[in-house]
Tab-separated table of C-alpha atoms in Angstrom:
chain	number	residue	atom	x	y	z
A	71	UNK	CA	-190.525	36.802	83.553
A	72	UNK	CA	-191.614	38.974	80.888
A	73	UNK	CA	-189.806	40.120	77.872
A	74	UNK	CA	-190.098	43.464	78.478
A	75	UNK	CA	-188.201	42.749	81.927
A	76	UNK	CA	-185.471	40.815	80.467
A	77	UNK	CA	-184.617	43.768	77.813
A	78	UNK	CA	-185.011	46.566	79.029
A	79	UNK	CA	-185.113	49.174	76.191
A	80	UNK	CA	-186.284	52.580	78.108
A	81	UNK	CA	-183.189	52.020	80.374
A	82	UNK	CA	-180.939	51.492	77.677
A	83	UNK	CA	-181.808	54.579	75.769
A	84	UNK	CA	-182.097	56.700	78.963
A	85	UNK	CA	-178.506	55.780	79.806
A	86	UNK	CA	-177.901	56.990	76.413
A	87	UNK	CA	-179.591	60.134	76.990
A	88	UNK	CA	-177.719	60.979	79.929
A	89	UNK	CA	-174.360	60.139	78.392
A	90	UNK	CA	-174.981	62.278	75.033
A	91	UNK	CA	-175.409	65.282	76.926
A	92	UNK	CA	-172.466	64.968	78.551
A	93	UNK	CA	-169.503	67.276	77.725
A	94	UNK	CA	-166.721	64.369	77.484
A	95	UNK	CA	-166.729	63.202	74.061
A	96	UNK	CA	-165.210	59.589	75.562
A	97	UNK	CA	-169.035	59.435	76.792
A	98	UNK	CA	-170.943	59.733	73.659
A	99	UNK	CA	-168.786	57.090	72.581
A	100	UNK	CA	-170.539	54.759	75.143
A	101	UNK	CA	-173.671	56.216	74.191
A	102	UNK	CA	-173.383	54.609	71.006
A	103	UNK	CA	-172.981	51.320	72.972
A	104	UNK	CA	-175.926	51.995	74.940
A	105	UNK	CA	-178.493	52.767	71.452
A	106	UNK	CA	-177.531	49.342	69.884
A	107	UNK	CA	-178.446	48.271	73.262
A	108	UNK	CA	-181.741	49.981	72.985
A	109	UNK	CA	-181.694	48.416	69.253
A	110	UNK	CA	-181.577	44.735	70.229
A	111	UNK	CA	-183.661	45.178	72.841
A	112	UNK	CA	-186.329	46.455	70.640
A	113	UNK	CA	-185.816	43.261	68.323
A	114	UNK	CA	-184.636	41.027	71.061
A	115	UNK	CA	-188.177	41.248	72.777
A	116	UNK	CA	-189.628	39.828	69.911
A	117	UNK	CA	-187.642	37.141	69.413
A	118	UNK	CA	-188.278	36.480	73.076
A	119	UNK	CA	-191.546	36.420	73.012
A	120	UNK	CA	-191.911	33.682	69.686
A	121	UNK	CA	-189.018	32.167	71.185
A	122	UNK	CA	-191.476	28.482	71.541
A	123	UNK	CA	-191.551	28.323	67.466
A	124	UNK	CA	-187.902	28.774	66.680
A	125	UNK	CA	-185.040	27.093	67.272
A	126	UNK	CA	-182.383	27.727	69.449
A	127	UNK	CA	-179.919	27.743	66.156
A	128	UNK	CA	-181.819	30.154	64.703
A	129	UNK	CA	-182.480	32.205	67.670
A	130	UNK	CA	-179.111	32.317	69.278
A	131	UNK	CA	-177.235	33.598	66.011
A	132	UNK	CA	-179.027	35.617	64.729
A	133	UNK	CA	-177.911	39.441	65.044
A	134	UNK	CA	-180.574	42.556	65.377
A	135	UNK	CA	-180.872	43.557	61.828
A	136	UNK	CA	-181.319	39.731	60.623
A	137	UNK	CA	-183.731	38.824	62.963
A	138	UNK	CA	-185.750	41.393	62.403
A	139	UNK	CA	-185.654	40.908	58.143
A	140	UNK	CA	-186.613	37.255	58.788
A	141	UNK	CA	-189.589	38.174	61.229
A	142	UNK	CA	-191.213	40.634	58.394
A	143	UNK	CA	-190.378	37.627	55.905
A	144	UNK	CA	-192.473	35.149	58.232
A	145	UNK	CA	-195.330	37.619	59.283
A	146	UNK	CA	-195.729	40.891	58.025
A	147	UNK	CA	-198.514	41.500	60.301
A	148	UNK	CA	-196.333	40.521	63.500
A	149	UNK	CA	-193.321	42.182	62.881
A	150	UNK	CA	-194.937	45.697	61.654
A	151	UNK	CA	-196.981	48.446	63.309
A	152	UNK	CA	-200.136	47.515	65.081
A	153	UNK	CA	-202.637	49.286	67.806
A	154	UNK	CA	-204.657	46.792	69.568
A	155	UNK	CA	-208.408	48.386	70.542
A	156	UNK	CA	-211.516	46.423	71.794
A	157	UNK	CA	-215.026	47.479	72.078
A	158	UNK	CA	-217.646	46.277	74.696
A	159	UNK	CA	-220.803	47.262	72.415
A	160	UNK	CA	-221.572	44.135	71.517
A	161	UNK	CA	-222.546	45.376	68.126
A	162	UNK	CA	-222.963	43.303	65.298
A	163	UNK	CA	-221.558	45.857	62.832
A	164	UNK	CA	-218.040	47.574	63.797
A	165	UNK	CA	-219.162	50.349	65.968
A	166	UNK	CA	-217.691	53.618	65.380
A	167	UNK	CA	-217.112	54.974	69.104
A	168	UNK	CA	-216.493	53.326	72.446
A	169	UNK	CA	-212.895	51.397	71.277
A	170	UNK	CA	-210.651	51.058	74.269
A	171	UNK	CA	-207.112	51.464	73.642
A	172	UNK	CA	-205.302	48.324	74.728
A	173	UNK	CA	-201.618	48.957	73.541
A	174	UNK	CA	-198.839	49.181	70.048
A	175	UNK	CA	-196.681	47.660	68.814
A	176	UNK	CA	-194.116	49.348	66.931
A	177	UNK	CA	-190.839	47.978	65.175
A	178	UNK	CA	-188.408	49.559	63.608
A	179	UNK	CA	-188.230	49.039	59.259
A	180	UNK	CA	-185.565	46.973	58.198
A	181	UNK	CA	-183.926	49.544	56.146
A	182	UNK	CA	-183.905	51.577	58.959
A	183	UNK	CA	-182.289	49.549	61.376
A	184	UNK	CA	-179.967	48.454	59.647
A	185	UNK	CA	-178.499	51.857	58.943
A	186	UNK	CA	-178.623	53.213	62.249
A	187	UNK	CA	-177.155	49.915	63.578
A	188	UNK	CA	-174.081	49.928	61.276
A	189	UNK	CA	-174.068	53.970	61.655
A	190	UNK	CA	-173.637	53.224	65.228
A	191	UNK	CA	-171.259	50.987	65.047
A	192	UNK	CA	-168.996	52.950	62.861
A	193	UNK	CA	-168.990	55.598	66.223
A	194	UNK	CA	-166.940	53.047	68.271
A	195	UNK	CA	-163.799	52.351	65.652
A	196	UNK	CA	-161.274	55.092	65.474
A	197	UNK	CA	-161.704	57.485	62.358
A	198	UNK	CA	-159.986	56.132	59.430
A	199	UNK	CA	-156.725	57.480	58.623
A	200	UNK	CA	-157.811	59.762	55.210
A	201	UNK	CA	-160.287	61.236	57.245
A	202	UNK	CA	-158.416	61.703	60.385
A	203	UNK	CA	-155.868	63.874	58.100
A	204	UNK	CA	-159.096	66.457	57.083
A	205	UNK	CA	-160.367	66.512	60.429
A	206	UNK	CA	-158.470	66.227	64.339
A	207	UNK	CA	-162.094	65.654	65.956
A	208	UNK	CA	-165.018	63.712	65.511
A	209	UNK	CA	-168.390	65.381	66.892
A	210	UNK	CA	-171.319	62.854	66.982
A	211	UNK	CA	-173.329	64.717	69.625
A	212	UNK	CA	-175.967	65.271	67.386
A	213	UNK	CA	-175.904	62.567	65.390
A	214	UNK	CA	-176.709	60.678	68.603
A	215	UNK	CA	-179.414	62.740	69.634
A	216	UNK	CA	-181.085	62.735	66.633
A	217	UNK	CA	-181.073	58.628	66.450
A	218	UNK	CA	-181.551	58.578	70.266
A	219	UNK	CA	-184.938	60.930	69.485
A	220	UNK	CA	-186.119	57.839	66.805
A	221	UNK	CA	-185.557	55.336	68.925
A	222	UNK	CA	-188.362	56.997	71.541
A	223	UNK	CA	-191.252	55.986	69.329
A	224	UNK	CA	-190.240	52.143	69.625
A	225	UNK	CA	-189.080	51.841	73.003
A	226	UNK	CA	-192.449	53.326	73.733
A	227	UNK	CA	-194.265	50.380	71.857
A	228	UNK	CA	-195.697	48.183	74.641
A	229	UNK	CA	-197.547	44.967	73.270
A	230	UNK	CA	-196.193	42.304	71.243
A	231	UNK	CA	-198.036	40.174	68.500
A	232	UNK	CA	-197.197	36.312	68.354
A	233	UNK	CA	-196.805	34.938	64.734
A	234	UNK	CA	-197.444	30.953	64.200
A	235	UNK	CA	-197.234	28.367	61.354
A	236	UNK	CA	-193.356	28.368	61.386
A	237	UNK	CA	-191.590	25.167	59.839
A	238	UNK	CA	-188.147	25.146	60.085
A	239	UNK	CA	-185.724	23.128	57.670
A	240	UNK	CA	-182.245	22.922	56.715
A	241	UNK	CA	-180.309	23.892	53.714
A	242	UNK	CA	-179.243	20.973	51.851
A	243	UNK	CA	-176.019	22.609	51.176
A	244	UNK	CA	-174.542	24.131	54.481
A	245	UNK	CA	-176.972	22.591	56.987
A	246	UNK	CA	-177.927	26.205	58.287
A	247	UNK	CA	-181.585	26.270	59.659
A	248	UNK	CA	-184.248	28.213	58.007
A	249	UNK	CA	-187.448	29.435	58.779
A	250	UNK	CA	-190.472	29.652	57.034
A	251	UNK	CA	-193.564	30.815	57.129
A	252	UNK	CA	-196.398	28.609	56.120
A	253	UNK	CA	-198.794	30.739	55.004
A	254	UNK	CA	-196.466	32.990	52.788
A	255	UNK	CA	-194.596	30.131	50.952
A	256	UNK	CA	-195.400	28.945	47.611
A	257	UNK	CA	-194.780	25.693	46.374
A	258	UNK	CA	-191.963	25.903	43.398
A	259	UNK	CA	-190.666	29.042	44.143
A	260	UNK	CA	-186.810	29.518	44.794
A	261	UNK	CA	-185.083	31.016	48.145
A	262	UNK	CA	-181.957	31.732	48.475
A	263	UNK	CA	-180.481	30.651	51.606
A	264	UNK	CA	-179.776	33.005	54.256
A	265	UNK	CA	-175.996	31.981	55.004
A	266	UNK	CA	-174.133	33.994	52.843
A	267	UNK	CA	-171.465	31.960	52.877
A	268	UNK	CA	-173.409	29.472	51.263
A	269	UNK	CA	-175.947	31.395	49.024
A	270	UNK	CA	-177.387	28.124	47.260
A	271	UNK	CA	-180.842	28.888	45.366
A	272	UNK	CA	-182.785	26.743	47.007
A	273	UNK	CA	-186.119	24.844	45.328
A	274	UNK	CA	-189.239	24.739	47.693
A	275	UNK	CA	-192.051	22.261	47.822
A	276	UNK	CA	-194.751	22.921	49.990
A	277	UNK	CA	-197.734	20.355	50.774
A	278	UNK	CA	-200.208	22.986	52.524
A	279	UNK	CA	-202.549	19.940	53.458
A	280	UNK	CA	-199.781	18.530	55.549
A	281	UNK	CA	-198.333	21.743	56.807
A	282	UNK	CA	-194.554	21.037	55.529
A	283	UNK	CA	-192.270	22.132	53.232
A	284	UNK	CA	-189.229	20.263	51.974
A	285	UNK	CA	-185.953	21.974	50.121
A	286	UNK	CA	-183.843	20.820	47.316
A	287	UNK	CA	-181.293	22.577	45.107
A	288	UNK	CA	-178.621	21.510	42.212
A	289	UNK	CA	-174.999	21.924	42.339
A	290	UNK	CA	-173.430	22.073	39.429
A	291	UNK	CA	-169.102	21.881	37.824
A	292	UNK	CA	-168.833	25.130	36.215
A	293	UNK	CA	-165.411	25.213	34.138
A	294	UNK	CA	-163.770	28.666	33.286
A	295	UNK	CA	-163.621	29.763	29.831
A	296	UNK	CA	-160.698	31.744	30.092
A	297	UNK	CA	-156.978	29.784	28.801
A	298	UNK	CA	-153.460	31.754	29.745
A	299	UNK	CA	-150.731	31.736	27.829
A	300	UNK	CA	-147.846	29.446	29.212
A	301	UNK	CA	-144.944	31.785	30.554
């Protein structure tokens, strides 16, 4: 079944559409619900689709806006913007006419999504109670349009690049799974991993012959420096 089958973006965001121009605020509220549909749709296909080189650890945790800042981490090329054309010339130089148009990809920047994600988000808790003193009613109408009319240009991507030479290990400290890509990392540099309950700087070293990297990292007793008086 293809990915684009299994999340279906366009019908997420057209529910979405439909429900923002509605005149009962209660439906703009589910609105919201149906954008961060569209969101992890958007991201969801791609995991979907490289689903073969990562494990189900990584894959089933992992929430839209961390997925996708791991993807541009492992392959810039496959988790940006890309047109695919081909030309039938047969020329031995690129030819500067005749490219067919085959399809784009388009994901949305990390930055990005993670704004609009939380933003969205913040639309389905009740307003907090400083603000609900200034103000009796919340309009988001058109902050949902506006996010809904952003969304168009990704929903409308329709191709999806693979990305390869993944290895996956595990952080010495917390046992989390991590994914790297083995083109982009350098042996002796220092990640940090990506459990943030954990956090431990993390030592790489990467034999490029053999395709593998292995991790490492120190722990060490740190003693405060601070002494309180005795009451």
């Amino acid at each position: 079944m293809s990915v684009f089958h299994t999340y279906n973006k366009d019908k997420h965001l057209q529910r979405a559409l439909n429900l923002i121009e509605s005149d009962n605020s209660v439906e703009h509220v589910y609105a919201c619900l149906e954008l961060r549909f569209c969101i992890e749709a958007i991201v969801y296909q791609k995991l979907l689709h490289g689903v073969e080189c990562l494990p189900n650890t990584i894959v089933n945790k992992w929430q839209p806006t961390k997925a996708l800042k791991m993807l541009v981490e492992l392959d810039k090329l496959s988790a940006s913007d890309c047109v695919v054309e081909v030309n039938l010339s047969h020329s031995s130089k690129p030819p500067e006419s005749g490219w067919l148009f085959l399809g784009e990809q388009k994901l949305p920047p990390v930055r990005w999504l993670n704004k609009i994600y939380n933003k969205l988000g913040n639309f389905l808790h009740l307003v907090e109670p400083q603000k609900a003193i200034e103000a009796t009613h919340r309009d988001i109408q058109k902050d949902l349009r506006d996010i809904a009319e952003q969304l168009k240009q990704y929903v409308r991507s329709n191709i999806l690049i693979n990305y390869k030479n993944i290895d996956i290990k595990q952080c010495p400290a917390c046992q989390q799974d991590i994914a790297f890509s083995l083109k982009n990392v350098r042996d002796g540099e220092t990640r940090k991993c990506s459990n943030f309950r954990c956090g431990a700087l993390l030592t790489v070293k990467a034999n490029i012959v053999k395709q593998e990297i292995k991790l490492s990292c120190n722990t060490y007793d740190v003693k405060c420096q601070l002494t309180f008086p005795l009451n």
